[in-house]
Short mmCIF file of C-alpha atoms in Angstrom, two decimals:
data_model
loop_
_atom_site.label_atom_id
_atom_site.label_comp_id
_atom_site.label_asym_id
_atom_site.label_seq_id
_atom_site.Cartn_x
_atom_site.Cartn_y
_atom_site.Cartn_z
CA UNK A 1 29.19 5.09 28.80
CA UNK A 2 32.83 5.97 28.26
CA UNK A 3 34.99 3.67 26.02
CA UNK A 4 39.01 3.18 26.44
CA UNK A 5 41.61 1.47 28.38
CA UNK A 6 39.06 0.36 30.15
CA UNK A 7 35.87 0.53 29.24
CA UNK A 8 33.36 2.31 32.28
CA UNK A 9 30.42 4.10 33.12
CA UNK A 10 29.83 7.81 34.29
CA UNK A 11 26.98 8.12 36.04
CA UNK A 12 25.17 11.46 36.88
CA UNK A 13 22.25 11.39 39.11
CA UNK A 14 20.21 13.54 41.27
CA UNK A 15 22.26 13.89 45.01
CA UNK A 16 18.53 13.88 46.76
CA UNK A 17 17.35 10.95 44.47
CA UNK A 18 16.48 7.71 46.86
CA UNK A 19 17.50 4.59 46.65
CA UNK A 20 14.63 2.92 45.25
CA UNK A 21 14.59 5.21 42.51
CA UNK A 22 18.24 4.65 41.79
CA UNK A 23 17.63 0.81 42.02
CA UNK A 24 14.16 1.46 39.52
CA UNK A 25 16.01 3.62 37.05
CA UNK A 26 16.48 1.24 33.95
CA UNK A 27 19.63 3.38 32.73
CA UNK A 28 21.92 1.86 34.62
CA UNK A 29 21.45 -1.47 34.09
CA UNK A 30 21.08 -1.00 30.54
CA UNK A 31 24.85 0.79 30.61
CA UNK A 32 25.96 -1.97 32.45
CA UNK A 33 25.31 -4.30 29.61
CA UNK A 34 26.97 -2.49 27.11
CA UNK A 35 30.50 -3.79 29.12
CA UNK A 36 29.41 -6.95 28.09
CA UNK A 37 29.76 -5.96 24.28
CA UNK A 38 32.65 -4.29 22.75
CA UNK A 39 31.91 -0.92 20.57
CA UNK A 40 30.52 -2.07 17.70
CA UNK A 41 30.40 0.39 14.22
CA UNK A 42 27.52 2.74 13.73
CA UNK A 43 25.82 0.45 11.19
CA UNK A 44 25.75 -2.44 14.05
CA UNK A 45 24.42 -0.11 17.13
CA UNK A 46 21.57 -2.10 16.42
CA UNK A 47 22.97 -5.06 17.67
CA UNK A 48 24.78 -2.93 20.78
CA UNK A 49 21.69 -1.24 21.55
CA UNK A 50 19.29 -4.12 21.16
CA UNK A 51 21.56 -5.98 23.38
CA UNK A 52 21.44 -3.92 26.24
CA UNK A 53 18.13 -2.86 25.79
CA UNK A 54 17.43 -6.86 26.34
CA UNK A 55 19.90 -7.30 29.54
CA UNK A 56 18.28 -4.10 30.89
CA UNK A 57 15.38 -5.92 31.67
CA UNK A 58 17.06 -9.15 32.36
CA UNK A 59 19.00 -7.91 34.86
CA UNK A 60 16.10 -6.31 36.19
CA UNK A 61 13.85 -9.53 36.45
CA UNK A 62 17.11 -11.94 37.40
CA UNK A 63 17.72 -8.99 40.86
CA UNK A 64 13.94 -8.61 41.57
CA UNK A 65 13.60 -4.92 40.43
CA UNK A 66 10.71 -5.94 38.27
CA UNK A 67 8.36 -8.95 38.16
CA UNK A 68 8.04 -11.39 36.02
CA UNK A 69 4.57 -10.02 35.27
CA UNK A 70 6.47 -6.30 34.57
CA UNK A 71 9.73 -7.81 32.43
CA UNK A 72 6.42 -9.25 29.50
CA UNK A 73 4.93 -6.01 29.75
CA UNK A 74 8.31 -3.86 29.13
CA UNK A 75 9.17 -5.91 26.34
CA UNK A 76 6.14 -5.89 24.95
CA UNK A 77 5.41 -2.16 25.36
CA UNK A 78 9.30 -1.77 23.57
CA UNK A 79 8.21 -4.04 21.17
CA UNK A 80 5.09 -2.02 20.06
CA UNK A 81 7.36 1.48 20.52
CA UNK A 82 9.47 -0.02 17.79
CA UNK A 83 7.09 -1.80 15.46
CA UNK A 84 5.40 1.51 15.23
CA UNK A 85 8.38 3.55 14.56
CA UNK A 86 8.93 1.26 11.78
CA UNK A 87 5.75 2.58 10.04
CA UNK A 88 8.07 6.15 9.38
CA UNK A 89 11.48 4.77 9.19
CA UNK A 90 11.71 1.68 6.77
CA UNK A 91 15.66 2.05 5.44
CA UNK A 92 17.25 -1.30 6.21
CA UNK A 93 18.45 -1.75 10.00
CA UNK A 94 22.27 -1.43 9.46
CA UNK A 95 21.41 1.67 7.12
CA UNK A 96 18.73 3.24 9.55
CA UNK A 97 21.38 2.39 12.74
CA UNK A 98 24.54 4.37 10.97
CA UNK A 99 22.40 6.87 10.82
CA UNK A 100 19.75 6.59 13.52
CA UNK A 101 20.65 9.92 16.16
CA UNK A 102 19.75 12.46 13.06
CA UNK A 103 16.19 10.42 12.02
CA UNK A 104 15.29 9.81 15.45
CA UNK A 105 15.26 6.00 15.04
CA UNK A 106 16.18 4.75 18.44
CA UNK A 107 13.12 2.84 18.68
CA UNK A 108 13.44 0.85 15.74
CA UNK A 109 17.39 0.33 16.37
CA UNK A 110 16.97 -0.35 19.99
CA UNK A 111 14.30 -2.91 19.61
CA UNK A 112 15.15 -4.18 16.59
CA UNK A 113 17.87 -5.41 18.27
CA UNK A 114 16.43 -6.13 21.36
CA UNK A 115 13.45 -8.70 19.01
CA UNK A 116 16.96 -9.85 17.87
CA UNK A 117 18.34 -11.06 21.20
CA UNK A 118 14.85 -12.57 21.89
CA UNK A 119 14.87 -14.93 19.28
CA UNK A 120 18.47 -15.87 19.57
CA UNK A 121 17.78 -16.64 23.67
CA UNK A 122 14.05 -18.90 22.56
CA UNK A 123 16.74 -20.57 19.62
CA UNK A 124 19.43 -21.23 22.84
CA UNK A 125 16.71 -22.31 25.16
CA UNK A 126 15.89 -24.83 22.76
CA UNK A 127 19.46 -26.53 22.85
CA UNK A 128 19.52 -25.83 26.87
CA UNK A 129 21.51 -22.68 26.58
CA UNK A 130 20.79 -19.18 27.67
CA UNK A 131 22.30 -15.77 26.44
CA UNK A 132 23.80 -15.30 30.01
CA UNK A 133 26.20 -18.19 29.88
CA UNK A 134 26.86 -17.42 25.88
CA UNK A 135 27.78 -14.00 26.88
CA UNK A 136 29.64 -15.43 30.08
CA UNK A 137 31.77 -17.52 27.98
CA UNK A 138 32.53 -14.77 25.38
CA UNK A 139 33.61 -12.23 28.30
CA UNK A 140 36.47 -15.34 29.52
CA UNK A 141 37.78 -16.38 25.78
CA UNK A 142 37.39 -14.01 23.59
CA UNK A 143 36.25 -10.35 24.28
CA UNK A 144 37.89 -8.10 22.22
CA UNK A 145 37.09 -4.05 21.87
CA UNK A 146 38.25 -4.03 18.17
CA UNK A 147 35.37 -6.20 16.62
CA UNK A 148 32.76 -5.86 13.63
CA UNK A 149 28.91 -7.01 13.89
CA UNK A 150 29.45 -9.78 11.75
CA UNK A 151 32.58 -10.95 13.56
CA UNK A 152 30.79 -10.87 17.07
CA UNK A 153 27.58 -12.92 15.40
CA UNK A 154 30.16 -15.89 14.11
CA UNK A 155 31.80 -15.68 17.52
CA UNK A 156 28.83 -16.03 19.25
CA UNK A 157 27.77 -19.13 16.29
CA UNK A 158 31.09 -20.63 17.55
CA UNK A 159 30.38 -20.77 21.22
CA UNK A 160 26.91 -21.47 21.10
CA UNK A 161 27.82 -24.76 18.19
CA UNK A 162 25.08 -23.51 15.64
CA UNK A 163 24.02 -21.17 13.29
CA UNK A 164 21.95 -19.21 15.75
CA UNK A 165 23.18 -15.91 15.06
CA UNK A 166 24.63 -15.86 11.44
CA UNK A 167 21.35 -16.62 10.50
CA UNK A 168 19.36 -14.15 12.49
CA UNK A 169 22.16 -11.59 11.35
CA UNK A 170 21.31 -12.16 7.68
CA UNK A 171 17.77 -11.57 7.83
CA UNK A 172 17.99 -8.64 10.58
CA UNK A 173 20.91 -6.39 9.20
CA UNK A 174 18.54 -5.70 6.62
CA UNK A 175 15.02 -5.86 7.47
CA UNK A 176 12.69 -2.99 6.41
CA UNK A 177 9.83 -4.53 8.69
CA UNK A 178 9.74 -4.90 12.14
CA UNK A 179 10.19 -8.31 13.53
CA UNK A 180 6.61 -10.05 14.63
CA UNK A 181 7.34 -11.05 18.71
CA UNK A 182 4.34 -12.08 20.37
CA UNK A 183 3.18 -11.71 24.05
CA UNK A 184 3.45 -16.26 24.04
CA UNK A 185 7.24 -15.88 22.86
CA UNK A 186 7.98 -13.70 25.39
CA UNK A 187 6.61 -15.91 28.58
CA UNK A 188 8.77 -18.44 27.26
CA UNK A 189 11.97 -16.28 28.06
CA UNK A 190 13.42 -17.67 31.09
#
């Protein structure tokens, strides 16, 4: 990921690797997603990284790289990654996330965040909306690259028309526990 005037990807792969495993590779699609977000402070990479740790797979199920059947399982498998990291690191998320390269936290941070985006998209389904055409209609009115956590979060209250967000925001940024997603929640992702 490379940020500036604009924002882009770098991507390094093996010259001999085939295309299947360049279309399988989840990297790319979860650096993709990040263009969708603007750099967000250290102590909200939670939200950055949950984000496109959600998409990944999103984008993934929407092009028919993975089933249906495989999108449950990789969020579910993330899901347990990061509810057992929790058991070691147990610093509130923003804290943990500012801080997350030197404790080794990415699994907490990165799904963490991701359990984050899941609720939000079951709370949007619920009103007929879906993260895709939130995120659509944030990338046409009001992207911009200097932004805080909090700021993006009452954006994203804004477009969606509720309290979505700002409320998940308050309880995630700092949770010690690890949010409880079950395998049920996640069929109902669409």
């Amino acid at each position: 990921m490379r940020r500036g005037d604009p924002d882009g990807i770098e991507l390094h792969f093996d010259r001999f690797a085939s295309f299947t495993q360049l279309r399988d590779d989840w990297t790319l699609y979860h650096e993709m997603a990040h263009l969708y977000l603007p750099l967000l402070p250290y102590s909200g990479f939670w939200l950055s990284e949950g984000f496109a740790t959600y998409m990944q797979n999103i984008i993934m199920r929407d092009s028919k790289v993975i089933t249906r059947k495989q999108f449950i399982h990789r969020l579910s498998a993330g899901l347990e990654r990061g509810r057992q990291q929790t058991r070691t690191k147990q610093q509130p998320l923003s804290e943990l996330a500012d801080d997350m390269w030197q404790q080794g936290a990415q699994q907490r941070v990165y799904w963490s965040g991701s359990a984050f985006f899941i609720e939000a998209e079951l709370a949007l389904q619920q009103q007929g909306q879906s993260l895709t055409q939130l995120i659509k209609r944030y990338s046409e009115c009001c992207y911009s690259s200097k932004t805080t956590a909090k700021e993006l979060v009452t954006t994203f209250d804004q477009l969606s028309r509720s309290a979505i967000f700002s409320t998940l925001y308050a309880r995630y940024t700092q949770r010690t526990d690890f949010p409880d997603i079950t395998r049920e929640q996640l069929i109902l992702l669409r």
